[in-house]
C-alpha positions in Angstrom: -39.5 16.0 -21.6 -39.8 13.8 -18.5 -41.6 15.6 -15.7 -39.8 15.4 -12.3 -42.2 15.1 -9.3 -42.4 18.2 -7.1 -43.8 19.0 -3.7 -45.8 21.8 -5.3 -47.8 19.1 -7.1 -49.5 18.2 -3.9 -50.1 21.8 -2.8 -51.8 22.5 -6.1 -54.0 19.5 -5.9 -55.1 20.5 -2.3 -55.7 24.0 -3.5 -58.1 22.8 -6.2 -60.0 20.7 -3.6 -60.6 23.8 -1.5 -64.2 25.0 -2.5 -63.3 28.4 -1.1 -60.0 28.7 -3.0 -58.8 32.2 -3.9 -56.5 33.1 -6.8 -53.1 31.7 -6.2 -49.7 33.5 -6.5 -46.7 31.0 -6.9 -43.6 32.8 -5.9 -40.0 31.8 -6.3 -36.7 32.6 -8.1 -36.2 32.0 -11.8 -35.8 28.6 -13.4 -36.9 26.5 -10.4 -39.8 24.8 -12.3 -42.8 27.0 -11.4 -44.2 27.2 -14.9 -43.7 23.5 -15.6 -45.5 22.4 -12.5 -48.4 24.8 -13.0 -48.8 23.6 -16.7 -48.8 20.0 -15.6 -51.3 20.7 -13.0 -53.6 22.6 -15.4 -53.4 19.9 -18.1 -54.5 17.2 -15.6 -57.3 19.2 -13.8 -59.1 21.5 -16.3 -60.9 21.3 -19.6 -59.3 24.6 -20.6 -56.0 26.3 -19.7 -55.5 29.9 -20.7 -51.8 30.7 -20.4 -50.7 34.3 -20.7 -47.0 35.2 -20.5 -46.5 38.9 -20.0 -42.9 38.8 -21.2 -43.3 36.8 -24.4 -46.7 38.4 -25.2 -46.6 42.0 -24.1 -49.8 42.7 -26.1 -51.7 41.1 -23.3 -50.7 44.0 -20.9 -53.6 45.8 -22.6 -56.2 43.5 -21.2 -57.0 45.8 -18.2 -57.4 48.9 -20.4 -61.2 48.9 -19.7 -60.8 48.1 -16.0 -60.0 45.1 -13.8 -63.4 43.3 -13.6 -63.2 39.7 -14.6 -65.7 40.1 -17.4 -63.8 42.9 -19.0 -60.5 41.1 -18.9 -62.0 37.8 -20.3 -63.5 39.9 -23.1 -60.2 41.6 -23.9 -58.4 38.2 -24.0 -60.9 36.8 -26.3 -60.6 39.9 -28.6 -56.8 39.5 -28.8 -57.2 35.7 -29.4 -60.6 34.5 -30.3 -59.4 30.9 -30.2 -59.2 30.9 -26.4 -62.2 29.2 -24.8 -63.6 30.0 -21.3 -65.6 27.2 -19.9 -67.2 28.3 -16.5 -66.0 26.1 -13.7 -63.6 24.2 -16.0 -61.0 26.9 -16.9 -57.6 27.8 -15.4 -56.3 31.3 -16.2 -52.5 31.1 -15.8 -50.8 34.6 -15.8 -47.1 33.9 -16.1 -44.2 36.4 -15.7 -46.3 38.4 -13.3 -43.2 40.7 -12.6 -43.6 42.2 -16.1 -47.1 43.3 -15.4 -47.8 43.5 -11.6 -50.9 45.6 -12.3 -52.9 42.4 -13.1 -52.8 41.7 -9.4 -55.5 44.4 -9.0 -57.8 42.0 -10.9 -57.5 39.1 -8.5 -60.0 40.7 -6.2 -62.6 40.7 -9.0 -61.8 37.2 -10.2 -62.1 36.0 -6.5 -65.6 37.7 -6.3 -66.6 36.5 -9.8 -65.8 32.9 -9.0 -66.3 31.4 -12.6 -62.7 30.8 -13.3 -59.6 29.7 -11.4 -56.5 31.9 -11.5 -52.8 31.2 -10.9 -50.2 33.8 -11.3 -46.5 33.2 -11.2 -43.1 34.8 -12.1 -39.5 35.3 -11.2 -38.2 38.3 -9.2 -41.7 38.6 -7.7 -40.3 39.6 -4.3 -39.0 42.9 -5.8 -42.4 44.1 -6.7 -44.3 42.2 -4.0 -45.4 45.2 -1.9 -47.1 46.6 -5.0 -48.8 43.2 -5.7 -49.8 42.7 -2.1 -51.5 46.1 -1.8 -53.4 45.4 -5.0 -54.9 42.1 -3.9 -54.7 41.8 -0.1 -57.4 39.4 1.3 -58.3 38.1 -2.2 -55.3 35.8 -3.0 -53.3 33.0 -1.6 -49.5 32.7 -1.8 -47.2 29.7 -2.3 -43.5 29.9 -2.0 -41.6 27.5 -4.3 -38.0 26.7 -4.3 -35.5 24.6 -6.3 -35.5 20.9 -5.6 -34.8 19.9 -1.9 -33.1 16.6 -1.2 -36.2 14.6 -1.0 -37.4 15.8 -4.4 -33.8 14.9 -5.6 -34.4 11.4 -4.4 -37.7 11.2 -6.1 -35.9 12.3 -9.4 -33.5 9.4 -8.9 -36.3 6.9 -8.6 -36.6 6.5 -4.9 -40.2 6.4 -3.5 -41.6 7.7 -0.3 -40.6 4.6 1.6 -37.0 5.6 1.3 -37.7 8.9 3.1 -39.9 7.1 5.6 -37.1 4.8 6.5 -34.8 7.7 7.0 -37.4 9.4 9.2 -37.7 6.2 11.3 -34.0 6.1 11.9 -34.2 9.7 13.2 -37.2 9.1 15.5 -35.8 6.0 16.9 -32.2 7.3 17.0 -31.1 4.0 15.2 -27.7 4.4 13.4 -27.7 3.5 9.7 -26.1 0.2 8.6 -22.7 0.9 6.8 -24.2 0.1 3.3 -27.2 2.5 4.0 -25.1 5.2 5.2 -22.7 5.0 2.3 -25.6 5.1 -0.2 -27.3 8.1 1.4 -24.0 10.0 1.7 -23.2 9.3 -1.9 -26.6 10.6 -3.1 -26.3 13.6 -0.9 -22.9 14.6 -2.1 -24.2 14.4 -5.6 -27.1 16.6 -4.6 -24.6 19.2 -3.0 -22.6 19.3 -6.2 -25.5 19.6 -8.6 -27.9 21.7 -6.5 -31.7 21.6 -7.1 -32.2 23.5 -10.4 -34.5 21.4 -12.6 -32.4 21.9 -15.8 -29.3 20.6 -14.1 -31.1 17.6 -12.5 -32.8 16.7 -15.6 -29.6 16.4 -17.5 -28.0 14.4 -14.6 -30.9 11.9 -14.4 -31.0 11.4 -18.2 -27.2 10.8 -18.5 -26.4 9.4 -15.1 -23.3 11.6 -15.0 -22.2 15.1 -14.3 -21.6 15.8 -17.9 -22.9 19.3 -18.9 -24.1 20.2 -15.4 -21.4 22.9 -14.8 -22.2 24.5 -18.1 -25.9 24.7 -17.2 -25.2 26.0 -13.7 -23.0 28.7 -15.2 -25.7 29.8 -17.6 -28.2 30.0 -14.8 -25.6 32.3 -13.0 -25.3 34.5 -16.1 -29.1 34.7 -16.3 -29.3 35.8 -12.6 -26.7 38.5 -13.3 -28.7 39.5 -16.3 -31.8 39.8 -14.0 -29.8 42.1 -11.8 -29.2 44.4 -14.7 -32.7 44.2 -16.0 -34.7 44.6 -12.7 -32.6 46.3 -10.2 -33.9 49.8 -10.9 -32.9 52.6 -8.6 -30.1 50.6 -7.0 -26.4 50.3 -7.9 -26.3 47.2 -10.1 -22.5 46.9 -9.8 -22.8 46.8 -6.0 -25.4 44.0 -6.2 -23.2 42.0 -8.5 -20.1 42.6 -6.3 -22.0 41.3 -3.2 -23.2 38.2 -5.1 -19.8 37.4 -6.4 -18.2 37.9 -3.0 -20.3 35.2 -1.3 -18.1 32.1 -2.0 -14.9 33.9 -0.9 -16.4 34.9 2.4 -18.0 31.6 3.1 -14.7 29.8 2.7 -13.3 31.7 5.6 -13.5 30.4 9.3 -15.5 33.5 10.2 -18.3 33.3 7.7 -19.9 36.6 8.7 -20.3 38.6 5.6 -18.1 41.7 5.7 -19.1 44.6 3.5 -15.6 46.1 3.9 -14.2 43.2 1.9 -16.6 43.8 -1.0 -15.0 47.2 -2.0 -12.5 49.6 -0.5 -14.4 52.0 1.9 -17.6 50.0 1.5 -20.2 50.6 4.3 -23.2 48.6 5.4 -25.6 51.5 4.9 -24.6 51.8 1.3 -25.1 48.1 0.6 -28.1 47.2 2.7 -30.5 47.5 -0.2 -28.4 45.4 -2.3 -28.5 42.5 0.1 -32.3 42.9 0.5 -32.6 42.9 -3.3 -30.7 39.6 -3.7 -32.9 38.1 -0.8 -36.1 39.3 -2.3 -35.1 38.0 -5.7 -34.7 34.5 -4.1 -31.0 34.4 -5.1 -29.6 34.3 -1.5 -30.6 33.4 2.0 -29.6 35.9 4.7 -28.9 34.5 8.2 -29.0 37.3 10.9 -27.1 37.4 14.1 -29.2 37.3 17.2 -28.7 39.8 20.0 -29.0 37.0 22.5 -29.9 33.2 22.2 -33.4 33.4 23.5 -37.0 33.5 22.3 -38.6 35.1 20.3 -36.4 34.8 17.2 -38.1 37.6 15.1 -37.0 41.0 16.3 -34.1 39.6 18.3 -31.4 40.3 15.6 -28.7 42.7 14.8 -29.4 43.6 11.1 -25.9 44.8 10.7 -24.4 41.4 11.3 -25.3 38.6 8.9 -24.1 35.6 6.9 -25.1 35.2 3.2 -25.7 31.8 1.7 -26.8 30.8 -1.8 -30.4 29.9 -2.0 -29.3 26.8 -4.2 -26.0 25.2 -3.2 -25.3 24.3 -6.9 -24.9 27.9 -7.5 -22.2 28.1 -4.9 -20.4 25.1 -6.5 -20.6 26.6 -9.9 -18.8 29.8 -8.7 -15.8 28.0 -7.2 -12.4 28.4 -8.9 -11.4 26.0 -11.7 -9.0 23.9 -9.4 -11.6 23.5 -6.7 -14.2 22.5 -9.4 -12.1 19.8 -10.8 -11.1 18.5 -7.4 -14.7 18.4 -6.3 -16.1 16.6 -9.4 -13.2 14.3 -10.0 -12.3 13.3 -6.4 -15.3 14.6 -4.4 -12.9 16.6 -2.3 -14.4 19.8 -1.0 -11.0 21.3 0.2 -11.4 24.7 2.0 -14.9 24.9 0.9 -16.1 21.9 2.9 -17.5 23.9 5.8 -18.9 26.5 3.5 -20.8 24.0 1.3 -22.3 21.9 4.2 -23.3 25.0 6.1 -24.9 26.4 2.9 -26.8 23.1 2.2 -28.1 22.9 5.8 -29.2 26.5 5.7 -30.8 25.9 2.4 -32.7 22.9 3.8 -33.9 24.9 6.8 -35.2 27.7 4.5 -37.0 25.2 2.3 -38.6 23.7 5.4 -40.1 27.1 6.2 -37.4 28.3 8.8 -35.9 31.7 9.0 -32.1 31.7 9.4 -30.5 32.9 12.7 -27.1 32.5 14.2 -25.2 33.7 17.3 -21.7 35.0 18.0 -20.8 36.4 21.4 -18.3 39.2 21.0 -16.4 38.6 24.2 -15.7 34.8 23.8 -15.3 32.1 21.2 -19.0 31.0 21.6 -20.6 30.9 18.1 -23.5 28.8 16.8 -24.4 28.2 13.1 -28.2 28.2 13.2 -31.2 28.3 15.6 -34.7 26.9 15.1 -37.6 26.8 17.6 -40.5 24.7 18.7 -43.5 26.0 20.7 -41.5 25.9 23.9 -37.7 25.6 23.1 -34.9 27.3 21.3 -32.8 24.7 19.5 -29.1 25.5 18.5 -28.1 23.7 15.2 -24.5 23.1 14.6 -22.9 22.0 11.2 -19.6 20.3 11.6 -17.3 19.8 8.6 -15.6 17.2 10.7 -16.9 15.0 13.5 -15.1 17.1 16.1 -16.2 18.4 19.5 -19.1 20.9 19.6 -17.8 23.2 22.3 -20.3 26.1 21.7 -23.2 23.7 21.5 -22.4 22.1 24.9 -22.0 25.6 26.5 -25.3 26.7 25.2 -27.1 23.6 26.6 -25.3 23.4 30.0 -25.2 27.0 30.9 -28.0 28.6 33.2 -27.7 31.7 31.1 -29.8 30.3 28.2 -33.1 29.2 29.7 -34.8 28.6 26.4 -32.3 25.9 25.4 -32.6 22.3 26.6 -30.9 20.4 23.9 -29.2 20.8 20.5 -28.8 19.3 17.0 -25.5 18.5 15.3 -25.2 17.7 11.6 -22.0 15.9 10.6 -20.6 13.5 8.0 -21.1 10.6 10.5 -24.0 8.6 11.7 -26.9 9.0 14.1 -26.1 9.4 17.8 -27.0 11.0 21.1 -25.1 12.2 24.1 -24.9 15.2 26.5 -28.4 16.3 25.2 -27.0 16.6 21.7 -28.7 14.8 18.9 -26.3 14.0 16.1 -27.6 13.4 12.5 -25.9 13.0 9.1 -26.1 16.1 6.9 -28.5 14.4 4.5 -31.3 14.3 7.2 -31.4 18.1 7.4 -34.5 18.3 5.2 -36.4 16.2 7.8 -35.5 18.3 10.8 -38.8 20.2 11.1 -40.8 17.0 10.8 -38.6 15.4 13.4 -39.0 18.3 15.9 -42.7 18.2 15.4 -42.7 14.5 16.0 -40.8 14.8 19.3 -43.5 17.0 20.9 
């Protein structure tokens, strides 16, 4: 199986170079390539890799029966499988499917103090049990959040090297429009990415065949697996309510008012009854929640109304896979997004922001038509970000920039289907540059 380059590869290499490295926990939703990346890293950097999967091999949940000290755990692993070799300073212990045995996190403190072996833990649905894991290992581990492929990783999978991204970034920094051929190429690649999403299994099939053949079937199987995770891990919550929220997302994103309305999920549904369901989906890495700001000013955290929010899919391919049959056929055959155009591009930009490390925030003023899709910040400024399905006027964006009411806002960003441009303190970029926004803003300082 061909390995597709990931950003996690560089992170893992740098972690290994740190002489003071602590045990590492790689977090992220299921089927995004965590295990594959860790295995490749281990094979290239260690003499011995001891991989223990707590789902496939539940017998290893007994390795802490004598306590959590590194020596005791190593001895118990050796007792279960004498063929496993532990070379000091040259061995990686890889505990996979941590969600099935979060108690092992207690041992990370002792492995950190012992120092003879490197430890990486991983697993899906980690966010659900993370408070438990955190309390067991605070101060003795490092976290890394992994996601499905972003657009840059998709370009790598397609065979484009770093110079392709650097050229895109240069266009942004210099505000130089793309030539017609360049723009068409990037737009075509980006639309393929929007349809496919970033799940490794989907992209690997696409890269191998050069077509969309089989992609929808794989996407729908991943959705089925996600729903199975809800039934398996959503203990103490109404699993039916969680699934109802999840299935309702495409319908509500297709509306002009993309604010998620619990009342539409079920008759008589109230926010207080569903709040835990939304948090569960977010903790599981299945969705990104975008909260409404009380007022467009800094700081962002704490300045939100938690009862008003939009819900996006963490991977846009999952949104595409949930569209009705007619929309599916039109999208794949004609690349026509129909009523879902605004929803898909807004989802993709929100996804790019999250994968860049941003939280998601929007603003809707109740007494007017003023509404802004997203907000990000630099050290000194609050920056409104608008996603336009068409290349129309950005009325709300202009008002936020011009009005004296919003002192933290000096300029705005608009993502469209068009080219690069600037005017009225608004920087306009094609959708496909959203993954570079954080780097662009850092470069402007």
